Amino acid sequence: MLVNPLHAAEPVPPIAPSPYLPTSRRFLNAAYIRVEDIPEVAYLAPEQRAFVERRSATARAANGSADLLDRDASWRAKSGALDLVFSVQRPWARQRLFELFCEREGESLTRFASWCALAEHFGATTGWPAWADDPDHPEVERVVDSLADRVDFYRWLQWVADEQLGSAQHTAREAGMTVGVVTDLAVGVHPAGADVWALGPALAHGITVGAPGRLQPARPGLVTAALAARRPRGDRVRAVPRHPAYGAPARRRPPRRPRDGPVPAVVHPRGQLPVEGAYVRYDHEAMISILLLEAHRAGAFVIGEDLGVVEPFVRDYLAGRGVLGTSILWFEADDGEPRPPEAYRELCLATVTTHDLPPTAGYLAGEHVRLRDRLGLLTRPLAVEAGLAEEERGRVLELLHERGLLPAEPTEQQVVEALHLFLARSPARLLGVMLSDLVGDRRTQNQPGTDQEYPNWRVPLTDGEGNAVLLEDLPGNARARSLAARLRGVG
């Protein structure tokens, strides 16, 4: 089960929708906590239990709609219930487990919890007094001391989230999953977040990091050489695979580099496009070594996101270090011709699509071209882009016909299933199926190059008719069962 980053979000609204813009990569998003599963809920008084149930019903009702997700409303409902459960006296054994967790996480946890308490105190994550931007300022220490109970609350949230993530992984493995939960590691953090507050001078401020190429992402949080002295890189990576027994922090696209120097990252002044940036070199040997060391300690494997914007050297280097690559069907081509499945790499995760592209049903219908046209992102006329997209799809479908994977007049569902069966014939170690492809969703989850222009990361899962699909609906979904059965037959 490959999931988006579970990194910490803002402790107070407004909450950034993107899981790739966290306040901290070291800690978890408390919004994922299932309140009802916290053991101390059993010790609530009847009126308190009723309060929690009312909050839960309010949040659950919002999930049954195909309307855009409202994380702020959901967190308000959940945080009130969590406050109540936190106030319950914990049994001695549970309290001791909490204390051991705090001891293990040490100063990093204390700083993160202090930042959360300050954000709650000021009512926002920005606009603080100038002195509050320095975690070592005497006034910060005084205010944090006065908020000791809230600091403890945010420590407790991390303990509960950590416990429940571990429980999820244990349940997955006990149910027969050979891998279980695979997590993702965001390339950067929010410029006004906890990690930036805690690391301070070790970060390069006023610039963002991205990558040139097809998707052109831009994310904040470039790390400078000063980080070597404070050793946070291993700290960030170490937190990702703690519970997933084989969970993989997925590194974002290592950019192109000359063979005679360290790998460069693309940086640019905040607010500028990635293509207007410049290269800054970093020590890839050290970074990959830290990554692999922490993965080895956790019993994890690593997947690198190398989606066609890297030199062959990068793929060869990562493969030589035992890092899996990422192959997206639409990007795998030689001189414009789709690559046959037997030509795919073995050390890779192969998927038909990705969260930065529309679901496969939408891609087949050309939704990505029309959407980019509506948003003013096309660099060529709509007719030209639509024609090129049609040619690309036509070449892939022709190959599917040649391989006997499609009937003469296939339905949309048959094409989606055939694309996955096509990848199943490759030697790729891992085959990924997007949740959206299981149910026939068409709406794009994330449109690169946009912020407020498109509701990124707020689009709930729906079927082909636009009806909301919940996790509990999947076992009975005919389309999901059909695709799963066909892939199971291949295995």
mmCIF file of C-alpha atoms in Angstrom, residues 26 81 95 153 158 171 174 182 236 249 379 395 398 478:
data_model
loop_
_atom_site.group_PDB
_atom_site.id
_atom_site.type_symbol
_atom_site.label_atom_id
_atom_site.label_comp_id
_atom_site.label_asym_id
_atom_site.label_seq_id
_atom_site.Cartn_x
_atom_site.Cartn_y
_atom_site.Cartn_z
ATOM 1 C CA ARG A 26 10.306 14.324 10.856
ATOM 2 C CA ALA A 81 -12.113 15.130 20.381
ATOM 3 C CA GLN A 95 2.021 6.502 30.535
ATOM 4 C CA PHE A 153 -0.412 17.491 24.055
ATOM 5 C CA GLN A 158 2.869 12.137 17.820
ATOM 6 C CA THR A 171 -2.173 -5.543 10.510
ATOM 7 C CA GLU A 174 -0.517 -10.227 9.467
ATOM 8 C CA VAL A 182 5.164 2.080 1.645
ATOM 9 C CA ARG A 236 14.500 13.193 8.484
ATOM 10 C CA PRO A 249 11.068 6.786 1.297
ATOM 11 C CA THR A 379 2.596 26.276 -24.734
ATOM 12 C CA ARG A 395 0.702 4.111 -30.423
ATOM 13 C CA GLU A 398 -1.750 -0.344 -31.148
ATOM 14 C CA ALA A 478 -17.225 -4.402 -9.443
#
